[in-house]
XYZ file of C-alpha atoms in Angstrom:
401
model
C -44.586 42.925 95.874
C -44.730 44.922 99.224
C -46.749 48.122 97.992
C -47.036 51.189 100.219
C -50.727 52.334 100.616
C -50.762 56.460 101.008
C -54.513 58.263 101.675
C -53.212 61.830 102.007
C -55.506 64.846 103.011
C -54.479 68.076 103.352
C -53.504 67.302 106.932
C -53.125 64.139 107.392
C -51.623 61.433 105.968
C -52.743 57.586 106.335
C -49.947 54.665 104.793
C -50.237 50.658 105.174
C -46.833 48.359 103.439
C -48.535 45.055 101.980
C -47.121 41.993 101.202
C -49.799 41.871 98.124
C -48.533 38.158 97.993
C -49.929 37.003 101.000
C -52.369 40.585 102.125
C -50.521 40.894 105.286
C -50.466 44.255 106.458
C -47.328 44.280 108.166
C -47.195 48.082 109.080
C -49.526 51.092 109.185
C -50.189 54.150 110.802
C -51.289 57.702 110.171
C -49.427 60.946 110.141
C -51.917 64.008 111.686
C -51.599 67.835 112.385
C -49.081 67.978 108.961
C -48.624 71.816 108.556
C -49.196 72.150 112.326
C -46.560 70.863 114.050
C -46.882 67.105 113.461
C -47.961 63.443 114.967
C -47.337 59.873 113.849
C -49.317 56.950 115.207
C -47.549 53.444 114.017
C -48.272 50.207 114.212
C -45.929 47.386 113.058
C -43.259 45.311 113.581
C -45.546 42.288 113.769
C -46.839 43.791 116.566
C -50.309 45.573 117.587
C -48.488 48.111 119.890
C -48.883 51.399 118.643
C -46.092 54.152 118.576
C -46.563 57.287 119.147
C -44.456 60.274 118.146
C -44.090 64.282 117.963
C -42.539 65.018 114.822
C -42.111 67.955 113.390
C -44.064 67.474 109.787
C -44.343 70.884 107.934
C -45.897 70.031 104.798
C -45.792 66.319 103.314
C -42.375 65.905 102.483
C -41.415 65.658 105.616
C -44.319 63.291 107.228
C -43.704 60.530 104.071
C -40.207 61.181 105.217
C -40.943 60.065 108.796
C -42.909 57.071 107.841
C -39.790 55.708 105.661
C -37.695 56.659 108.782
C -40.248 54.708 111.389
C -40.757 51.714 108.855
C -36.338 51.369 108.424
C -36.164 51.582 112.634
C -34.456 48.358 113.940
C -36.948 48.547 116.570
C -40.331 49.648 114.964
C -39.676 49.087 111.703
C -40.695 46.339 109.518
C -38.279 46.491 106.872
C -34.083 47.258 106.430
C -34.021 49.461 103.296
C -35.897 51.339 100.907
C -35.685 49.197 97.968
C -37.901 46.887 100.216
C -40.987 48.766 98.846
C -41.243 47.618 95.208
C -43.929 49.792 94.043
C -46.551 53.232 96.246
C -50.603 52.930 95.217
C -52.092 56.634 96.033
C -55.752 56.261 96.638
C -56.812 59.478 94.874
C -60.310 60.613 95.297
C -61.670 62.169 91.428
C -60.303 60.860 88.036
C -62.964 62.742 86.115
C -63.948 61.460 82.633
C -60.341 60.811 82.117
C -59.339 56.604 83.882
C -61.133 54.174 83.960
C -58.880 52.085 85.226
C -56.343 52.709 87.977
C -52.919 54.227 85.882
C -48.542 54.452 86.546
C -48.810 57.931 86.947
C -46.755 60.073 84.778
C -46.378 64.197 84.508
C -49.404 63.524 81.459
C -51.485 61.470 84.899
C -50.507 64.573 86.703
C -52.062 66.791 84.399
C -55.319 65.253 84.917
C -55.521 64.890 88.373
C -55.104 68.497 88.689
C -57.481 68.926 85.989
C -60.130 67.398 87.728
C -59.707 69.581 91.163
C -63.143 71.809 90.348
C -64.391 68.521 90.565
C -62.787 67.203 93.866
C -61.843 70.726 95.487
C -61.051 68.970 99.212
C -59.018 65.970 97.913
C -57.402 65.926 94.466
C -54.660 68.961 96.100
C -53.937 66.747 99.035
C -54.181 64.102 97.153
C -51.549 65.115 94.213
C -49.423 66.884 97.069
C -49.060 63.483 99.051
C -47.628 62.310 95.352
C -45.230 65.214 94.938
C -43.927 64.372 98.785
C -43.623 60.926 97.371
C -41.798 61.457 94.530
C -39.166 64.029 96.374
C -38.633 61.936 98.913
C -38.512 58.089 97.567
C -37.216 59.442 94.285
C -37.595 58.834 90.301
C -37.285 54.333 90.308
C -39.527 53.499 92.720
C -43.352 53.358 90.743
C -46.230 55.280 91.675
C -49.844 54.331 90.733
C -52.392 56.473 91.005
C -55.633 54.812 91.804
C -59.698 56.519 91.357
C -62.269 56.586 93.931
C -64.727 57.493 90.143
C -62.937 54.973 87.458
C -64.385 51.943 88.213
C -68.003 53.502 87.604
C -66.418 55.111 83.728
C -68.595 51.855 82.538
C -71.609 53.252 83.961
C -74.064 53.661 80.958
C -74.692 57.372 79.481
C -78.518 57.213 80.623
C -77.699 56.433 84.096
C -75.224 59.324 84.451
C -76.307 62.121 82.721
C -78.302 64.667 84.574
C -81.274 66.355 83.169
C -80.545 69.991 83.211
C -79.576 71.302 80.038
C -76.643 69.044 77.528
C -74.415 72.175 77.379
C -73.746 72.038 81.560
C -72.375 68.297 80.736
C -69.453 69.266 77.677
C -68.479 72.780 79.771
C -68.321 71.778 83.200
C -68.609 67.971 83.059
C -71.493 68.000 84.958
C -72.400 64.124 85.210
C -72.800 61.054 87.634
C -68.993 59.902 89.219
C -69.741 57.887 91.847
C -67.345 57.572 94.552
C -66.312 54.109 97.072
C -65.565 52.351 93.723
C -62.273 50.751 95.376
C -64.639 49.573 98.131
C -67.503 48.169 95.619
C -64.624 46.676 92.540
C -63.037 45.050 95.747
C -66.155 43.018 97.502
C -67.484 41.738 94.145
C -64.022 40.618 93.849
C -65.257 38.921 96.746
C -68.544 37.433 96.668
C -67.709 36.072 93.215
C -64.916 34.215 95.108
C -67.710 32.926 98.017
C -70.086 32.172 95.810
C -67.656 29.534 93.404
C -69.000 31.739 89.921
C -67.588 33.953 87.416
C -67.313 37.622 88.283
C -68.752 37.835 84.684
C -71.337 36.365 85.547
C -73.559 37.682 88.172
C -75.464 40.346 88.927
C -74.402 41.990 92.112
C -75.749 44.834 94.520
C -73.267 45.989 96.830
C -74.335 48.391 99.854
C -71.233 50.289 100.949
C -72.590 51.646 104.718
C -70.631 53.441 106.581
C -70.662 57.285 107.920
C -70.031 57.419 104.128
C -72.792 55.712 101.575
C -73.154 54.158 98.622
C -74.306 52.172 96.109
C -73.764 50.060 93.256
C -75.472 47.465 90.746
C -72.579 45.771 88.979
C -73.400 43.597 85.972
C -70.872 41.209 84.719
C -68.108 42.518 87.287
C -68.934 46.180 86.184
C -70.739 49.060 87.932
C -73.923 49.851 85.477
C -75.629 52.039 88.136
C -74.039 53.813 91.431
C -76.251 56.073 94.407
C -74.020 59.083 94.685
C -74.015 61.696 92.049
C -71.303 64.325 90.719
C -70.541 64.668 94.603
C -70.821 62.461 97.636
C -74.000 64.505 98.727
C -76.135 63.110 96.754
C -77.705 59.468 97.738
C -78.688 57.907 100.861
C -79.271 59.770 103.737
C -75.534 59.476 105.431
C -73.816 60.183 109.279
C -74.097 64.460 108.352
C -74.967 63.688 105.139
C -78.435 64.898 103.262
C -78.312 62.819 100.564
C -81.385 63.039 97.414
C -83.288 65.961 98.483
C -85.035 68.599 96.185
C -82.827 71.251 94.873
C -85.380 73.759 95.728
C -85.353 73.922 99.286
C -81.759 75.085 98.789
C -83.306 78.395 97.946
C -85.944 77.873 100.081
C -83.394 77.871 103.036
C -81.183 80.179 101.599
C -83.640 83.042 101.463
C -85.805 82.072 105.042
C -82.431 81.962 106.537
C -80.554 84.336 104.971
C -77.692 82.313 103.629
C -75.943 81.736 100.383
C -75.895 78.944 98.792
C -72.496 77.471 100.194
C -73.603 77.952 103.558
C -76.444 75.737 103.110
C -74.531 73.199 100.850
C -72.293 73.213 103.952
C -74.974 72.190 106.119
C -76.149 69.488 103.637
C -73.280 67.763 103.803
C -72.273 68.840 107.555
C -75.063 69.161 109.536
C -78.185 66.545 108.106
C -78.377 63.114 107.352
C -78.474 61.122 110.677
C -77.018 64.095 113.223
C -79.132 66.256 111.582
C -82.508 64.115 111.851
C -81.665 62.273 114.914
C -80.598 65.162 116.886
C -77.786 62.936 119.242
C -75.178 61.989 116.501
C -73.920 60.490 113.168
C -72.177 57.228 114.652
C -74.804 54.173 114.122
C -73.427 52.678 117.720
C -75.074 56.362 118.681
C -78.288 55.482 117.540
C -78.491 52.514 118.388
C -78.028 53.178 122.137
C -80.623 56.497 121.809
C -83.253 54.134 120.062
C -83.170 51.655 122.892
C -83.147 53.944 125.147
C -86.702 55.051 123.025
C -85.436 58.215 121.114
C -87.807 59.028 118.584
C -85.843 60.516 116.236
C -83.316 58.632 116.708
C -85.260 55.552 115.295
C -86.569 57.585 112.427
C -83.250 58.661 111.707
C -81.986 54.976 110.867
C -85.924 53.898 109.606
C -85.495 57.110 107.053
C -81.930 55.606 105.668
C -82.621 51.834 106.252
C -85.640 52.648 103.413
C -83.344 54.714 101.239
C -81.293 51.474 100.806
C -84.364 49.782 99.796
C -85.873 51.864 97.618
C -81.998 51.614 95.240
C -81.672 47.875 95.889
C -85.373 47.899 95.021
C -84.444 49.989 91.938
C -81.668 48.622 90.806
C -82.930 44.698 90.538
C -85.238 46.152 88.306
C -82.789 47.309 86.388
C -80.791 44.738 85.653
C -83.780 42.378 85.928
C -82.647 40.330 88.833
C -79.913 39.852 91.025
C -77.594 37.219 92.269
C -76.206 38.324 95.571
C -76.918 41.764 98.110
C -73.597 42.444 99.465
C -72.913 44.503 102.870
C -70.174 46.264 103.812
C -68.285 48.581 105.359
C -68.553 50.194 109.147
C -72.392 49.895 109.424
C -73.044 47.269 106.151
C -70.709 45.121 108.817
C -71.604 45.452 111.965
C -74.392 46.486 112.006
C -77.441 43.956 112.427
C -80.269 46.161 112.771
C -80.152 47.550 109.255
C -79.305 44.913 107.069
C -82.499 43.074 108.880
C -84.893 46.140 108.611
C -82.910 46.529 105.007
C -83.819 43.066 103.182
C -87.432 42.921 105.151
C -90.094 41.897 103.034
C -88.110 41.629 100.488
C -88.958 37.551 100.111
C -90.502 37.943 96.974
C -87.402 38.358 94.840
C -85.755 35.252 96.933
C -84.046 37.375 99.588
C -83.932 36.634 103.050
C -81.755 36.563 105.933
C -81.318 33.844 108.776
C -82.219 35.552 111.929
C -79.106 33.202 113.397
C -76.214 33.914 110.731
C -77.362 37.804 110.823
C -76.245 37.744 114.623
C -72.222 38.204 113.223
C -70.646 41.051 112.645
C -67.250 42.079 111.020
C -67.040 38.511 109.681
C -66.926 37.687 105.713
C -70.491 35.037 105.314
C -73.377 33.708 103.931
C -76.142 35.486 106.170
C -79.294 34.320 104.147
C -81.594 31.472 104.823
C -80.808 28.642 103.212
C -83.405 27.989 101.144
C -83.260 31.929 99.576
C -82.730 32.937 95.756
C -80.333 35.134 96.553
C -77.376 35.059 98.161
C -76.823 37.970 101.566
C -72.783 38.186 101.638
C -71.558 39.980 104.422
C -67.770 41.113 103.298
C -65.227 43.358 105.485
C -64.244 45.929 102.930
C -60.217 46.559 101.823
C -59.998 49.078 100.199
C -56.251 48.907 100.454
C -55.474 46.293 99.696
C -57.987 46.312 96.277
C -55.204 49.629 96.066
C -51.924 47.553 96.400
C -53.080 44.596 93.801
C -54.072 47.264 91.288
C -50.460 48.501 91.928
C -48.867 45.399 92.151
C -51.079 44.016 88.487
C -50.012 47.562 86.650
C -46.382 47.014 87.799
C -45.330 44.047 86.927
C -47.221 44.747 83.245
C -44.766 47.794 83.114
C -42.277 45.330 84.027
């Protein structure tokens, strides 16, 4: 199948056209400044050359039409007819408790996604707009699938996803741990099983999706067992600009002493905290590494706090699952930051975890970086959420035909 993968934001739209048989990315690009003036950046036609166009995009409908037009372009495109696009896979951030798997989009599904808007007010509305725009431009005959960031984590036991607040708030508002990055955790766990040559159903895995946004997932028998992000992506690890776990009383304390309301405090915890807040340098780990090399103590402190948080969650998940067969590092930091991987796994030899310092020198490459005798394998697996979305889309559409 040729599957068009769409990730719609409020003023942007990312796309990839993938061949699911080979995994080849036939074309990819980004529509930006939707509703302002419109810019489309496109890579295709079996080359790495980037093409940039200024195109009026008053709405997402014009953005989708621009994507179709450039895919069909005789010089820059990769298809000769829109009929070559077999299906569309849409990334949708929040599926609440409605969806434990990806699903073919129907009116009922759209209603459920809309019902989840209070849980993801910044993400679900543009996701819905992207779906509607595709339907308007491509027509009713092209099947479309919603792939949810939260769906993979719906297998968590209730004791793992509930918060110890009055139960009525769960019943009224569905306040609970949902988890995110599910598509990435699912993809790398499947790749890990292939690398280890063992059935996924037999494995206990800990997947570390570490980037500007970071989350860790305990995967037992191929199913999400626990995860670090919670009701929102603010929970869990300290990240690029997010604080992660804090004492909730800090919110009231800051509001009172800094004369802010709760919304302003949450904005600080989301956008001005984490690595940026501690280091005062940057939210980007590459900038932090450069600052550490220059002797910046606060940048070093930020990385130490991050690495310690990852180590603590890994330890808790080993305890929850009664052991672990492999730890997987993925996403921008997990795939490329050697010092993070080394510091996280240091002093875990008693668990059978030990990284080979020579193998750890590689970046962005799928490989086993464990020392030969290690009982627990440490794997680096570049994530590919778009391919996972395309594969899920192919699976559901093929089954429905």
